mmCIF file of C-alpha atoms in Angstrom:
data_model
loop_
_atom_site.group_PDB
_atom_site.id
_atom_site.type_symbol
_atom_site.label_atom_id
_atom_site.label_comp_id
_atom_site.label_asym_id
_atom_site.label_seq_id
_atom_site.Cartn_x
_atom_site.Cartn_y
_atom_site.Cartn_z
ATOM 1 C CA MET D 1 188.374 34.472 -13.159
ATOM 2 C CA GLY D 2 190.882 37.195 -12.342
ATOM 3 C CA LEU D 3 192.745 37.810 -9.122
ATOM 4 C CA PHE D 4 190.483 40.708 -8.148
ATOM 5 C CA SER D 5 187.175 38.963 -8.892
ATOM 6 C CA PHE D 6 186.704 38.407 -5.155
ATOM 7 C CA PHE D 7 186.400 42.139 -4.622
ATOM 8 C CA LYS D 8 183.282 42.724 -6.666
ATOM 9 C CA LYS D 9 180.809 45.289 -5.339
ATOM 10 C CA ASP D 10 178.048 42.713 -4.831
ATOM 11 C CA LYS D 11 180.254 40.693 -2.476
ATOM 12 C CA VAL D 12 181.042 43.814 -0.429
ATOM 13 C CA LYS D 13 177.314 44.589 -0.252
ATOM 14 C CA GLU D 14 176.630 41.077 1.102
ATOM 15 C CA VAL D 15 179.173 41.549 3.888
ATOM 16 C CA LYS D 16 177.620 44.888 4.889
ATOM 17 C CA GLU D 17 174.133 43.371 5.003
ATOM 18 C CA GLU D 18 175.339 40.468 7.160
ATOM 19 C CA SER D 19 177.101 42.824 9.568
ATOM 20 C CA GLN D 20 173.812 44.553 10.355
ATOM 21 C CA GLU D 21 172.624 41.415 12.169
ATOM 22 C CA SER D 22 174.926 42.273 15.075
ATOM 23 C CA HIS D 23 175.467 45.465 16.943
ATOM 24 C CA ILE D 24 178.483 46.554 18.926
ATOM 25 C CA GLU D 25 177.837 48.072 22.324
ATOM 26 C CA ILE D 26 180.567 49.978 24.162
ATOM 27 C CA ASN D 27 180.362 50.464 27.911
ATOM 28 C CA ARG D 28 181.865 53.961 27.926
ATOM 29 C CA GLU D 29 181.772 54.196 31.726
ATOM 30 C CA ASN D 30 184.413 51.459 32.054
ATOM 31 C CA CYS D 31 186.469 52.551 29.026
ATOM 32 C CA LYS D 32 189.963 53.783 29.910
ATOM 33 C CA ALA D 33 190.811 54.836 26.310
ATOM 34 C CA CYS D 34 193.636 52.299 26.082
ATOM 35 C CA GLN D 35 193.155 52.317 22.281
ATOM 36 C CA ARG D 36 193.517 48.546 21.937
ATOM 37 C CA CYS D 37 190.223 48.300 20.028
ATOM 38 C CA VAL D 38 191.453 51.048 17.690
ATOM 39 C CA SER D 39 194.712 49.245 16.993
ATOM 40 C CA VAL D 40 193.320 45.713 16.483
ATOM 41 C CA CYS D 41 190.143 46.335 14.454
ATOM 42 C CA PRO D 42 190.779 45.087 10.905
ATOM 43 C CA ASN D 43 187.997 47.375 9.612
ATOM 44 C CA ASN D 44 189.300 50.500 11.362
ATOM 45 C CA SER D 45 185.863 51.044 12.940
ATOM 46 C CA PHE D 46 186.924 52.546 16.289
ATOM 47 C CA ILE D 47 188.101 56.008 17.303
ATOM 48 C CA ILE D 48 188.826 57.654 20.631
ATOM 49 C CA LYS D 49 186.358 60.499 21.121
ATOM 50 C CA ASP D 50 186.068 62.600 24.263
ATOM 51 C CA GLY D 51 188.535 60.307 26.025
ATOM 52 C CA LYS D 52 186.485 57.145 25.369
ATOM 53 C CA SER D 53 186.242 54.511 22.656
ATOM 54 C CA SER D 54 183.573 55.181 20.027
ATOM 55 C CA LEU D 55 182.495 53.759 16.709
ATOM 56 C CA LYS D 56 183.048 55.717 13.533
ATOM 57 C CA GLU D 57 179.978 56.866 11.658
ATOM 58 C CA GLY D 58 179.079 54.300 9.015
ATOM 59 C CA PHE D 59 181.368 51.691 10.570
ATOM 60 C CA VAL D 60 181.630 48.205 9.087
ATOM 61 C CA CYS D 61 181.722 45.216 11.422
ATOM 62 C CA ARG D 62 182.393 41.682 10.269
ATOM 63 C CA ASP D 63 181.854 40.104 13.694
ATOM 64 C CA CYS D 64 185.456 38.956 14.093
ATOM 65 C CA LYS D 65 185.282 39.949 17.789
ATOM 66 C CA VAL D 66 188.985 40.839 17.920
ATOM 67 C CA CYS D 67 188.020 44.057 19.717
ATOM 68 C CA VAL D 68 186.186 42.073 22.399
ATOM 69 C CA ALA D 69 189.254 39.926 23.039
ATOM 70 C CA ALA D 70 191.593 42.943 23.055
ATOM 71 C CA CYS D 71 189.650 45.083 25.545
ATOM 72 C CA PRO D 72 191.174 44.663 29.022
ATOM 73 C CA ASN D 73 188.147 46.238 30.722
ATOM 74 C CA GLN D 74 185.495 44.157 28.923
ATOM 75 C CA CYS D 75 183.818 47.278 27.556
ATOM 76 C CA ILE D 76 182.848 45.875 24.153
ATOM 77 C CA ASN D 77 179.903 43.514 23.703
ATOM 78 C CA PHE D 78 177.967 42.133 20.739
ATOM 79 C CA VAL D 79 174.200 42.026 20.639
ATOM 80 C CA ASN D 80 172.691 39.768 17.979
ATOM 81 C CA PHE D 81 169.404 40.745 16.383
ATOM 82 C CA GLU D 82 168.651 37.286 15.028
ATOM 83 C CA SER D 83 165.345 35.790 16.082
#
């Protein structure tokens, strides 16, 4: 087993499928564009668009919730789709 065997495509696919169980919601009305979510997201999923935080198209979320903890205005929430 080589050093890069952890980065196989099938493992990446599993992470993407798991991330679809949750959805990030941004309360854009309260967003002050502080850019903390942009700077802390390990997946680089956030951008500032029209003066507010937004998610990039095709974003990947691994449910680490670092963005939730970093937002001073509590604008980011997770909604789980599990039943």
